[in-house]
PDB file of C-alpha atoms in Angstrom:
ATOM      1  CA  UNK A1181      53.418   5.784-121.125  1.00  0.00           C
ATOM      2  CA  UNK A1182      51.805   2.446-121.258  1.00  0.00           C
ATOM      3  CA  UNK A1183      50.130   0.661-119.564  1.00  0.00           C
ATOM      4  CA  UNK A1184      48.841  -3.152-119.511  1.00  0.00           C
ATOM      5  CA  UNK A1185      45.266  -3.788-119.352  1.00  0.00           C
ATOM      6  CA  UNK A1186      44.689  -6.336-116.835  1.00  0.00           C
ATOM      7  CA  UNK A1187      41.310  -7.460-116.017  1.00  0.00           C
ATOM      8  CA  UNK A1188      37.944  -8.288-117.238  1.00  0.00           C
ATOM      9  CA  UNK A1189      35.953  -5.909-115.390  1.00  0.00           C
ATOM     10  CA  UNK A1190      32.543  -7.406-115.107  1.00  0.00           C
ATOM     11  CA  UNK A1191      31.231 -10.131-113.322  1.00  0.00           C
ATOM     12  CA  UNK A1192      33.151 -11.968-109.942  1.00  0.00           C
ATOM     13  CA  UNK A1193      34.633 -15.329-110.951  1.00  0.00           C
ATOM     14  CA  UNK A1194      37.229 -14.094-112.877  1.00  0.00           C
ATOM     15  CA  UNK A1195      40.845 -15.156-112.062  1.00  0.00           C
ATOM     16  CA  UNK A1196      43.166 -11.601-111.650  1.00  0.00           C
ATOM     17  CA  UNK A1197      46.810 -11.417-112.424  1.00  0.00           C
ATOM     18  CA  UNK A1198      48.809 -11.527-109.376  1.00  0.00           C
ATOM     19  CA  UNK A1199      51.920  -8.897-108.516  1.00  0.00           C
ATOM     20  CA  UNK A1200      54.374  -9.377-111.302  1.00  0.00           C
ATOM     21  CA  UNK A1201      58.608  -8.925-110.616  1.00  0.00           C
ATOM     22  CA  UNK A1202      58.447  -5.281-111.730  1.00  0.00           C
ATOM     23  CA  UNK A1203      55.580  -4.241-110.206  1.00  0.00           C
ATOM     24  CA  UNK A1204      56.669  -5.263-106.881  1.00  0.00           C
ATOM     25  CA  UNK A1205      60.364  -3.816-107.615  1.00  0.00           C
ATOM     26  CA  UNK A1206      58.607  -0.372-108.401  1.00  0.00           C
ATOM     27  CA  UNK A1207      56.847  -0.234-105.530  1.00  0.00           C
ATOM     28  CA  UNK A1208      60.110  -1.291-103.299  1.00  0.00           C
ATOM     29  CA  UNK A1209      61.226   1.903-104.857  1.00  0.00           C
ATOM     30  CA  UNK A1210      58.032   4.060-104.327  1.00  0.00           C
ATOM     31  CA  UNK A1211      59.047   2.915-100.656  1.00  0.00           C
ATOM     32  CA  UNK A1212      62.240   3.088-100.446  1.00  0.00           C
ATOM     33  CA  UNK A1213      62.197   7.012-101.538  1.00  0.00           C
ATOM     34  CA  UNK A1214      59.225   7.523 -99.557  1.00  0.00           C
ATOM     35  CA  UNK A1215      60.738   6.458 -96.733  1.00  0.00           C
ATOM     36  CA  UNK A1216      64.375   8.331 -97.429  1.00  0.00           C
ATOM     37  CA  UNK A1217      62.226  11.714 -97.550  1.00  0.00           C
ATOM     38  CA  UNK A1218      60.881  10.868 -94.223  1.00  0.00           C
ATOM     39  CA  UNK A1219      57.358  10.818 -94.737  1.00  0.00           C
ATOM     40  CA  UNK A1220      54.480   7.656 -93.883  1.00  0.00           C
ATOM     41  CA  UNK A1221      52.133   6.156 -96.331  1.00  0.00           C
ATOM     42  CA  UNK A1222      49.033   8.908 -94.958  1.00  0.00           C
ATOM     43  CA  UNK A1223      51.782  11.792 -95.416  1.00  0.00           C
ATOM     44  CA  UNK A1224      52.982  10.776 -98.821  1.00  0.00           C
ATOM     45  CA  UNK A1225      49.384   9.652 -99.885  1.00  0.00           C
ATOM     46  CA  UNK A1226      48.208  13.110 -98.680  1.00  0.00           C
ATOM     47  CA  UNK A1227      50.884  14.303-101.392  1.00  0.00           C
ATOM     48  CA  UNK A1228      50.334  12.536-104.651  1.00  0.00           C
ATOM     49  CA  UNK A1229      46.329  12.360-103.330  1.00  0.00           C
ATOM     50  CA  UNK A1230      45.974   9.542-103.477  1.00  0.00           C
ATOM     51  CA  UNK A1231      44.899   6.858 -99.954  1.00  0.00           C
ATOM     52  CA  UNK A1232      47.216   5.635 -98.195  1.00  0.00           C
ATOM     53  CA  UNK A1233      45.600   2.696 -99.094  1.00  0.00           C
ATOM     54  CA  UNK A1234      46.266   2.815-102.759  1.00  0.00           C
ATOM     55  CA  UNK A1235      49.620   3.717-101.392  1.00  0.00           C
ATOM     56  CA  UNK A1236      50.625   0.234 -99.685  1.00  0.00           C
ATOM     57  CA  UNK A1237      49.416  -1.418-102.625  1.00  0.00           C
ATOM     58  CA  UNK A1238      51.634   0.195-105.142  1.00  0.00           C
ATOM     59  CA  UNK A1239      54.303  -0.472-102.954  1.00  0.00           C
ATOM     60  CA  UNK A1240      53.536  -3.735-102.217  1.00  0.00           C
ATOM     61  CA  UNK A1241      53.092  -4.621-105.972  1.00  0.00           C
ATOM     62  CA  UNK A1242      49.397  -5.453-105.724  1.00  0.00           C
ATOM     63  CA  UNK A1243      48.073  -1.972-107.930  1.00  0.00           C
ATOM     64  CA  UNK A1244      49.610  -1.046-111.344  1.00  0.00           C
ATOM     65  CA  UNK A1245      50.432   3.156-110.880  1.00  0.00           C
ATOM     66  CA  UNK A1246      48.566   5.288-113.229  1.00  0.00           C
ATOM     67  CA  UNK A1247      49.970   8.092-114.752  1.00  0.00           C
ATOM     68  CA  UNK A1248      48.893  10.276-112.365  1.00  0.00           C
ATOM     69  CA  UNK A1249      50.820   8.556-109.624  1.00  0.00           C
ATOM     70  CA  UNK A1250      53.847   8.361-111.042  1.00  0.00           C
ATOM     71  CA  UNK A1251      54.030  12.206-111.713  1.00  0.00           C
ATOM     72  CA  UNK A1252      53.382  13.236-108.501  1.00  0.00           C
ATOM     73  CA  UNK A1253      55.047  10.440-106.582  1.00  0.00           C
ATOM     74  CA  UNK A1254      58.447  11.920-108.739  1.00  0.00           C
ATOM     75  CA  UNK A1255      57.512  15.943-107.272  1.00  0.00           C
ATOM     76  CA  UNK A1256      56.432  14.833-104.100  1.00  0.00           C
ATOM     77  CA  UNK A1257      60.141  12.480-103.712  1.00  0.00           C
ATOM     78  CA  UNK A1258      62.673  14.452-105.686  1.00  0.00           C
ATOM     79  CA  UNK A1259      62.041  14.306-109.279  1.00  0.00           C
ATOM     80  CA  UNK A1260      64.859  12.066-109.783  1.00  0.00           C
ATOM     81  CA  UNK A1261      63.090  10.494-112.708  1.00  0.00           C
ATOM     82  CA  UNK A1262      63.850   6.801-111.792  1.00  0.00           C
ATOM     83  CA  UNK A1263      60.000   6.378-111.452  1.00  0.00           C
ATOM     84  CA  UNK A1264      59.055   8.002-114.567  1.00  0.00           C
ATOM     85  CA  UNK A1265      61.452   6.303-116.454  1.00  0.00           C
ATOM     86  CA  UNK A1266      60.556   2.617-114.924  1.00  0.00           C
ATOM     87  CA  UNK A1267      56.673   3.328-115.174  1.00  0.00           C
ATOM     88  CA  UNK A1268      56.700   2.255-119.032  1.00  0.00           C
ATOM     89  CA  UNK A1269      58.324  -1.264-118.122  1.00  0.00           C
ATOM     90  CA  UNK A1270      55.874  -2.303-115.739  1.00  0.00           C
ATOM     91  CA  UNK A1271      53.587  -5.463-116.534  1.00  0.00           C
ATOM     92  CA  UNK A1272      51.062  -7.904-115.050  1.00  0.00           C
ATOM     93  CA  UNK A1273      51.783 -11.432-114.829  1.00  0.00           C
ATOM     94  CA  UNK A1274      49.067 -12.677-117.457  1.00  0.00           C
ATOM     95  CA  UNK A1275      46.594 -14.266-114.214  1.00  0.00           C
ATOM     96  CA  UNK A1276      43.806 -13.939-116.755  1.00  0.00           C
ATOM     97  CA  UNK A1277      40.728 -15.853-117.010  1.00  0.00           C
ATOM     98  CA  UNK A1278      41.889 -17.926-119.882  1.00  0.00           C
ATOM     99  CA  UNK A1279      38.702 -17.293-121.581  1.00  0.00           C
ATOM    100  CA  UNK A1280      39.437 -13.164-121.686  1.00  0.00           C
ATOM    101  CA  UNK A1281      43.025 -13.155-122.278  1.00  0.00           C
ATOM    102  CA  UNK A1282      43.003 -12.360-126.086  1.00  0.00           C
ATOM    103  CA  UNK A1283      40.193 -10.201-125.551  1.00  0.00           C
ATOM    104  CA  UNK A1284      42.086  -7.873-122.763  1.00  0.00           C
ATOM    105  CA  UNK A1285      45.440  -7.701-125.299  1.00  0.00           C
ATOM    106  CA  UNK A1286      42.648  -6.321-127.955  1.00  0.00           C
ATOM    107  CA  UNK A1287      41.274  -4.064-125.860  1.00  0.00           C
ATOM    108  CA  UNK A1288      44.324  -2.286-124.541  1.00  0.00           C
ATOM    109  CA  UNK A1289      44.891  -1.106-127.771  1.00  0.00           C
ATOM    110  CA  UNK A1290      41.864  -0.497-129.338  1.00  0.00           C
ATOM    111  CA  UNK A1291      40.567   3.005-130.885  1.00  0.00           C
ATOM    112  CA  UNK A1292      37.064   2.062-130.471  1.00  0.00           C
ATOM    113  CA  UNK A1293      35.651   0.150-127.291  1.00  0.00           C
ATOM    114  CA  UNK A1294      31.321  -0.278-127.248  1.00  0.00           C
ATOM    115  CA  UNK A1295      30.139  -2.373-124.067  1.00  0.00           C
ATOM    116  CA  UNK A1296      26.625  -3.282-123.661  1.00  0.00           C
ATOM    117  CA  UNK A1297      25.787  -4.179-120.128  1.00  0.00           C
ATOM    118  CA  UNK A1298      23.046  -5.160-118.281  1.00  0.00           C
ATOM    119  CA  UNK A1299      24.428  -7.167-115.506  1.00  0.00           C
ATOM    120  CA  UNK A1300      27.050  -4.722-113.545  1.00  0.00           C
ATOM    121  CA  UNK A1301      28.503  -1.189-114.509  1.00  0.00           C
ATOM    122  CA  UNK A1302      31.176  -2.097-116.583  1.00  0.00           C
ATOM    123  CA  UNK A1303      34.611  -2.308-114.735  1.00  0.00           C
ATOM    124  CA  UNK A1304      36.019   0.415-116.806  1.00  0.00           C
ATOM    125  CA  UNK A1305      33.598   2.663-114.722  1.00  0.00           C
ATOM    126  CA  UNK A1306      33.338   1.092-111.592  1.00  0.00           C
ATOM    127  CA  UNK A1307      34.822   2.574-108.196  1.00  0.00           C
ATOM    128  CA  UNK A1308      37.283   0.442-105.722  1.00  0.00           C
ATOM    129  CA  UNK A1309      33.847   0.064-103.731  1.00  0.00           C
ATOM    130  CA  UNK A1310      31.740  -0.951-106.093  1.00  0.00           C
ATOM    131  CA  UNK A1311      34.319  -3.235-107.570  1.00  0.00           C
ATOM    132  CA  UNK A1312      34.590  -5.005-104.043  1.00  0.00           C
ATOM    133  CA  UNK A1313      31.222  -5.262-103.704  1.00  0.00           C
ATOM    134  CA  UNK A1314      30.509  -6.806-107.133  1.00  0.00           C
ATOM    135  CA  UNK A1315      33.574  -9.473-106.195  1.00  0.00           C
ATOM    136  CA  UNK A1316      31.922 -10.290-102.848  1.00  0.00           C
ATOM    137  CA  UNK A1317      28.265 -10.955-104.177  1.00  0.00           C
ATOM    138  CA  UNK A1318      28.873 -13.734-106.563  1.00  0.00           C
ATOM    139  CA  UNK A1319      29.999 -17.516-104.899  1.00  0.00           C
ATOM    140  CA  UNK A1320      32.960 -18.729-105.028  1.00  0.00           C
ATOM    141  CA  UNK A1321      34.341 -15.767-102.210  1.00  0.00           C
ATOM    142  CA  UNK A1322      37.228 -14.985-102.866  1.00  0.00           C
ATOM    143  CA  UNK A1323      40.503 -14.761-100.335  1.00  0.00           C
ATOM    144  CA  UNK A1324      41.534 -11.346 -98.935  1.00  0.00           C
ATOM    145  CA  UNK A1325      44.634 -11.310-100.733  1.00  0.00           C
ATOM    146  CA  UNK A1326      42.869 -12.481-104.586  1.00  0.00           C
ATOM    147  CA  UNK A1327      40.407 -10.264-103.682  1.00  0.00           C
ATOM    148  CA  UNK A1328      42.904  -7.444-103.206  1.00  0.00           C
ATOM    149  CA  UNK A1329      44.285  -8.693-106.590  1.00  0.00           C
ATOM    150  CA  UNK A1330      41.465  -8.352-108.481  1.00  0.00           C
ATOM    151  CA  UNK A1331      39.821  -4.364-107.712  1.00  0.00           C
ATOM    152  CA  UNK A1332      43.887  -3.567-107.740  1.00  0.00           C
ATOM    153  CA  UNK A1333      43.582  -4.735-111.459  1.00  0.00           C
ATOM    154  CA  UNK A1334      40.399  -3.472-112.248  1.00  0.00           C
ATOM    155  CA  UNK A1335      41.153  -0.106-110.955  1.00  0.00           C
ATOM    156  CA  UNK A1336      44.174  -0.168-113.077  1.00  0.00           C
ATOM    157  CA  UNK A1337      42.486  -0.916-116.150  1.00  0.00           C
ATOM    158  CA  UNK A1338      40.638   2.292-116.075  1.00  0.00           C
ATOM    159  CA  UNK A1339      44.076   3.932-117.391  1.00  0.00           C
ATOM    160  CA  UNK A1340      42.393   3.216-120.481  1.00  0.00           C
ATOM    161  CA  UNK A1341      39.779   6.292-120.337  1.00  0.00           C
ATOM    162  CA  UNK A1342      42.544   8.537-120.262  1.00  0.00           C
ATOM    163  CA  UNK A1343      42.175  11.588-122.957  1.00  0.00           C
ATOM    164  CA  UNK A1344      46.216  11.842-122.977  1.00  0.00           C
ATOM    165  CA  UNK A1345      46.606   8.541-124.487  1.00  0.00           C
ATOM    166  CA  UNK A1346      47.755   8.301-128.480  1.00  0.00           C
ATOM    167  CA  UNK A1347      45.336   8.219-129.925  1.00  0.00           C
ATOM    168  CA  UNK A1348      42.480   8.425-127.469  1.00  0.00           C
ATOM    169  CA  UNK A1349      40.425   5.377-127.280  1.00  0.00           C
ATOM    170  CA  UNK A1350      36.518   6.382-128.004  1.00  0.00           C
ATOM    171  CA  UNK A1351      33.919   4.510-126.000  1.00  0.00           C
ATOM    172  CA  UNK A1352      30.465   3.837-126.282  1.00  0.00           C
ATOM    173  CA  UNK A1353      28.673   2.902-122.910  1.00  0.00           C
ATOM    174  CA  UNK A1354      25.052   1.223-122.493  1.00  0.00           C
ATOM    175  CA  UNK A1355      23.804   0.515-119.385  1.00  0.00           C
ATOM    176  CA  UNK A1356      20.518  -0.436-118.311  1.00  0.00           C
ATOM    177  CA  UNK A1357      18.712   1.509-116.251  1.00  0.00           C
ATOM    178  CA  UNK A1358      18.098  -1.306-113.932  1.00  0.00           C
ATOM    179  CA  UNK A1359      21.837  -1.758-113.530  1.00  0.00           C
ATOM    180  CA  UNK A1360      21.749   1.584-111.818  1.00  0.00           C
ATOM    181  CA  UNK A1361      18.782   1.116-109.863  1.00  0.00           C
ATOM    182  CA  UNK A1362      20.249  -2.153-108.180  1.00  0.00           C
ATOM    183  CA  UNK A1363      22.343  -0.159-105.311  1.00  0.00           C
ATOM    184  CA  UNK A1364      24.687  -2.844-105.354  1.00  0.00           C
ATOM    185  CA  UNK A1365      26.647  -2.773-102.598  1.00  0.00           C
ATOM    186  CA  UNK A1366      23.926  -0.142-100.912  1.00  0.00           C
ATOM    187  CA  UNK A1367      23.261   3.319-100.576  1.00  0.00           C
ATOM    188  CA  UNK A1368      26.611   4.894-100.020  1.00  0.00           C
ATOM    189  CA  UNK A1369      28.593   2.851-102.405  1.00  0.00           C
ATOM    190  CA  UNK A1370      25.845   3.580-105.096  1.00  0.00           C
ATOM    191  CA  UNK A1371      26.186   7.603-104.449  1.00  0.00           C
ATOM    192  CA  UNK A1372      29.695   6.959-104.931  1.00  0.00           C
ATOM    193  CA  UNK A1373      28.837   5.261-107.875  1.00  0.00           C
ATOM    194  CA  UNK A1374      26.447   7.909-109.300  1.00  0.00           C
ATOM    195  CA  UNK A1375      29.296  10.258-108.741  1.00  0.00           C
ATOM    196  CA  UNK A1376      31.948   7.936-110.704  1.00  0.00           C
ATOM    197  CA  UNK A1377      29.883   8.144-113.519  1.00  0.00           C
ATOM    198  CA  UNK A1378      29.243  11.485-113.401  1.00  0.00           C
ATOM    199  CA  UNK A1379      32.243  12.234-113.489  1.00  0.00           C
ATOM    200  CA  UNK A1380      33.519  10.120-116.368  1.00  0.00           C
ATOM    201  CA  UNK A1381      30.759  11.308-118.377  1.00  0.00           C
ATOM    202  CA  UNK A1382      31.237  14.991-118.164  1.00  0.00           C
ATOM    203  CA  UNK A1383      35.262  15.206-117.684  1.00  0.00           C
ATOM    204  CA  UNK A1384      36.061  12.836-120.617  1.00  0.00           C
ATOM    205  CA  UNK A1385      35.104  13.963-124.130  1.00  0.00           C
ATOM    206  CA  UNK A1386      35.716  10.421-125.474  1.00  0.00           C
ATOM    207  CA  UNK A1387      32.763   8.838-123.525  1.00  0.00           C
ATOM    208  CA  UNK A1388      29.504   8.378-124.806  1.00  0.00           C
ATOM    209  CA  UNK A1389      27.383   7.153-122.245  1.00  0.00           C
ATOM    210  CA  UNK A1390      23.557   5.852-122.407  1.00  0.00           C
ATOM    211  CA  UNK A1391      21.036   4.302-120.359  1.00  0.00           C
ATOM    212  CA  UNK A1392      18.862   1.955-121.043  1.00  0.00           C
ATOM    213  CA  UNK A1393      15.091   2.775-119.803  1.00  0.00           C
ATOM    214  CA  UNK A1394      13.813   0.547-117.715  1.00  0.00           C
ATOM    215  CA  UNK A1395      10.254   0.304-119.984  1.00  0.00           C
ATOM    216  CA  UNK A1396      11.677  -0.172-123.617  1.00  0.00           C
ATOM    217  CA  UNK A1397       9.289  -1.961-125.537  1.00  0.00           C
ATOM    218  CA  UNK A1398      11.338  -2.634-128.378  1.00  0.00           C
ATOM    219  CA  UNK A1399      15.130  -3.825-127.206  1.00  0.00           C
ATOM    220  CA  UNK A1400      17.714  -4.991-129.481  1.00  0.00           C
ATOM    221  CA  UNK A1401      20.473  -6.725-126.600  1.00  0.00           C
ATOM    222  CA  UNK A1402      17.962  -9.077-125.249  1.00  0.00           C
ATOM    223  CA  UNK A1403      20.893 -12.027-125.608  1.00  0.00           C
ATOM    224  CA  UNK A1404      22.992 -10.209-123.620  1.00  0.00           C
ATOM    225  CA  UNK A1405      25.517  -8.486-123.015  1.00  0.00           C
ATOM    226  CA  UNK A1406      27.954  -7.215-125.687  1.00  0.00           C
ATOM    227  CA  UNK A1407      31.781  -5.698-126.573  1.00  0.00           C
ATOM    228  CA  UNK A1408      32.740  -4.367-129.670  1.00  0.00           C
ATOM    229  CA  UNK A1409      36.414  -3.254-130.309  1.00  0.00           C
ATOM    230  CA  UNK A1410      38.209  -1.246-133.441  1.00  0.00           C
ATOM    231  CA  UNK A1411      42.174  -1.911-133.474  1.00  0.00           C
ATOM    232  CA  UNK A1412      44.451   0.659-135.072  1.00  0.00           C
ATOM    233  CA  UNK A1413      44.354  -1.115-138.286  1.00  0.00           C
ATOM    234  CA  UNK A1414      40.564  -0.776-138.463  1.00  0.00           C
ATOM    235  CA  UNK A1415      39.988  -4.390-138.003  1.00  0.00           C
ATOM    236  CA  UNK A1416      36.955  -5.336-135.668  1.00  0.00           C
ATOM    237  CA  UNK A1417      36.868  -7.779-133.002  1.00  0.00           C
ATOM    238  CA  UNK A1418      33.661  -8.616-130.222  1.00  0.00           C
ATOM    239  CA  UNK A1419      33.583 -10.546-127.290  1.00  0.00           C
ATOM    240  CA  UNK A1420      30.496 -11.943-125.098  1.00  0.00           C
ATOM    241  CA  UNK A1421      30.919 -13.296-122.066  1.00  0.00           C
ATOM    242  CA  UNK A1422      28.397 -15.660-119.490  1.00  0.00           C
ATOM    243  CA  UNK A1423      28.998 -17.683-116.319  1.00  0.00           C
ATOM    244  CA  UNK A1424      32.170 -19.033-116.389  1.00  0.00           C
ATOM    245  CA  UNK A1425      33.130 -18.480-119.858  1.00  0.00           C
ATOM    246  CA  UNK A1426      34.051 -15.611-122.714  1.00  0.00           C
ATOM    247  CA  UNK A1427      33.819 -15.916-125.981  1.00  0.00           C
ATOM    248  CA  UNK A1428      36.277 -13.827-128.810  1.00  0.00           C
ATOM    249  CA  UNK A1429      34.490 -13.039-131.929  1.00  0.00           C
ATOM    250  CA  UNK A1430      36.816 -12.441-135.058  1.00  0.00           C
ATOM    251  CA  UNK A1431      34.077 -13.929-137.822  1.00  0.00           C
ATOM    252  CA  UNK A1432      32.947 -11.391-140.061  1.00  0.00           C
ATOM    253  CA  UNK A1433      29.659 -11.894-140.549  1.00  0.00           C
ATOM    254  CA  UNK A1434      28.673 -12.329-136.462  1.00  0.00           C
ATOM    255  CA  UNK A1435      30.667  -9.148-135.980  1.00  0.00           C
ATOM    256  CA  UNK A1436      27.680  -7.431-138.485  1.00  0.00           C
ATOM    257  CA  UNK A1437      25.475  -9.095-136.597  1.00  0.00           C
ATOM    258  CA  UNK A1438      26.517  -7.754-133.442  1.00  0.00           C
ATOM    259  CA  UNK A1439      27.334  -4.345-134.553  1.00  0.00           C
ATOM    260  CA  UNK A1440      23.815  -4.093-136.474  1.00  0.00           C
ATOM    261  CA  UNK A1441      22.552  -5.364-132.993  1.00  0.00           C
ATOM    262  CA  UNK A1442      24.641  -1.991-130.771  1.00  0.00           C
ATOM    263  CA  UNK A1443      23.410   0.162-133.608  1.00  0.00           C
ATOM    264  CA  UNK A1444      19.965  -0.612-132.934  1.00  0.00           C
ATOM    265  CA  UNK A1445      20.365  -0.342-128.910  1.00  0.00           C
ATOM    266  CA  UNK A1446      21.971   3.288-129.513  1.00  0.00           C
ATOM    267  CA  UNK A1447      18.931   4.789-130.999  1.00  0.00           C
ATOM    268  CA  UNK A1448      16.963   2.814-128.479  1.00  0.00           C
ATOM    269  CA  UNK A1449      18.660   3.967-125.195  1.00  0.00           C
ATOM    270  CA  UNK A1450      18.306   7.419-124.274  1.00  0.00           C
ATOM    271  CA  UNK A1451      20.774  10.253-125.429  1.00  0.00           C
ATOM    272  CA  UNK A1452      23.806  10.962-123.889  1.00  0.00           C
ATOM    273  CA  UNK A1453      22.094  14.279-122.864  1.00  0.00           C
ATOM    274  CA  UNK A1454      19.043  12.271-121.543  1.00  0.00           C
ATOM    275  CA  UNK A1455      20.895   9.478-119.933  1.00  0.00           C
ATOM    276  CA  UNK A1456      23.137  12.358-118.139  1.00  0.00           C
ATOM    277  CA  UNK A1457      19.483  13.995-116.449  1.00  0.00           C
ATOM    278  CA  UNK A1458      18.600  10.559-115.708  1.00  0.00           C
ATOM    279  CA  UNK A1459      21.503   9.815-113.570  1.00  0.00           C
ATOM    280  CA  UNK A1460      21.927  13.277-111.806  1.00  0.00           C
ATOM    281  CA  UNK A1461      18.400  12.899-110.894  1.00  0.00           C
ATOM    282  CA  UNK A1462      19.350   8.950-109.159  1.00  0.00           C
ATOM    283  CA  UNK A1463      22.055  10.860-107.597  1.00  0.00           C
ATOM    284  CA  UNK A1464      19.946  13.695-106.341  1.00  0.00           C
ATOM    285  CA  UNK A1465      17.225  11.347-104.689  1.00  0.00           C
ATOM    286  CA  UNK A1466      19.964   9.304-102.293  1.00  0.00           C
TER     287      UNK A1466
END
């Protein structure tokens, strides 16, 4: 079951796809049945466990279903199969920042995603709350419903971790350590945070995940941040992004460059093994 990746997952002032025609007849659907078997959004969400927030915005077309949802949407409202069966057709108008577009259609199907960050967690890992609170720091603000939109999209884009997909995509994660450390969004939404990661990290073999320390003498991704990608056909692709702007990188010799550049930061950041201590000991001291 596919699904389209939607978002760019970083920084605020990216334009999100709005609700597309079959998102929004799913979730009239979702509703419909919901509302057949007699039960309210807390009562279903309770169900499928999922809010009954995340609820109203599958129905309303806002929040592309996972996988997850759509199987226990179908046991929880008769396993009549019309939602497994539509789940595969569902798509994102393209809403893009124009900048990221080729970039997301590469990543969706990529074997091999690296990310170098040292601005936010990367969206891949972020929760709803962090995602908010990463949209509402950076100027322009956006309106309730774009804002909606967007953590609907980047939430949706984190289908992408999933070990059941053909093949598996494996990802690399650096972080810096003062990423971490930041508490965007403050103390609760950074536990929740901690816990994200956590997660991720030790309930999905295909993540690698490393932190940054925050006194590295010798650092290799001092211009910034960094994406690498591997598509099926073992072609490789890297995008860098600033304010305003993206860049896609299909030129040979910069993609060396750049992968030279996240070899060096791997042996540089501390192990997975380390960087897992690390952050159970941030979590331990909120």
């Amino acid at each position: 079951m596919a699904y389209e990746c939607t978002d760019g997952g970083t920084g605020a002032g990216v334009a999100e796809p709005g609700a597309s025609d079959s998102l929004r007849t799913f979730g009239a659907v979702v509703q419909a049945l919901r509302e057949h078997a007699g039960l309210s959004r807390e009562e279903f969400g309770a169900l499928v466990r999922f809010s009954k927030h995340t609820v109203a915005s599958v129905e309303q077309g806002r929040r592309m279903p996972d996988r997850d949802f759509v199987e226990r949407a179908e046991e929880a409202l008769g396993n009549t199969g019309a939602l497994r069966k539509a789940a595969p057709h569902l798509s994102r108008q393209a809403g893009l920042a124009s900048w990221f577009r080729q970039w997301a259609r590469l990543e969706a199907t990529a074997i091999s995603l690296y990310t170098y960050e040292c601005r936010v967690v990367p969206g891949l890992l972020q929760t709803e709350a962090y995602a908010r609170a990463v949209s509402l720091n950076v100027p322009p603000l956006p309106d309730p419903e774009e804002l909606e939109e967007r953590i609907a999209a980047r939430m949706a884009r984190q289908e992408l971790l999933a070990v059941t997909r053909k093949p598996p995509t494996a990802f690399s994660f650096i972080v810096e350590q003062a990423v971490l450390e930041r508490w965007t969004g403050g103390e609760a939404v950074t536990r929740e945070q901690f816990d994200r990661l956590l997660g991720v990290i030790e309930g999905n073999w295909n993540v690698e995940f490393q932190v940054m320390p925050l006194r590295q003498p010798s650092h290799a991704g001092t211009d910034g941040p960094m994406r690498l990608a591997e598509t099926p056909d073992n072609q490789w692709f890297a995008y860098s992004e600033g304010q305003q702007n993206g860049r896609l990188i299909a030129h040979a010799k910069e993609i060396s460059l750049l992968q030279q550049r996240y070899a060096k930061l791997r042996s540089q950041a501390l192990t997975p093994e380390d960087s897992l201590g690390l952050l159970k000991r941030l979590r331990g001291a909120l």
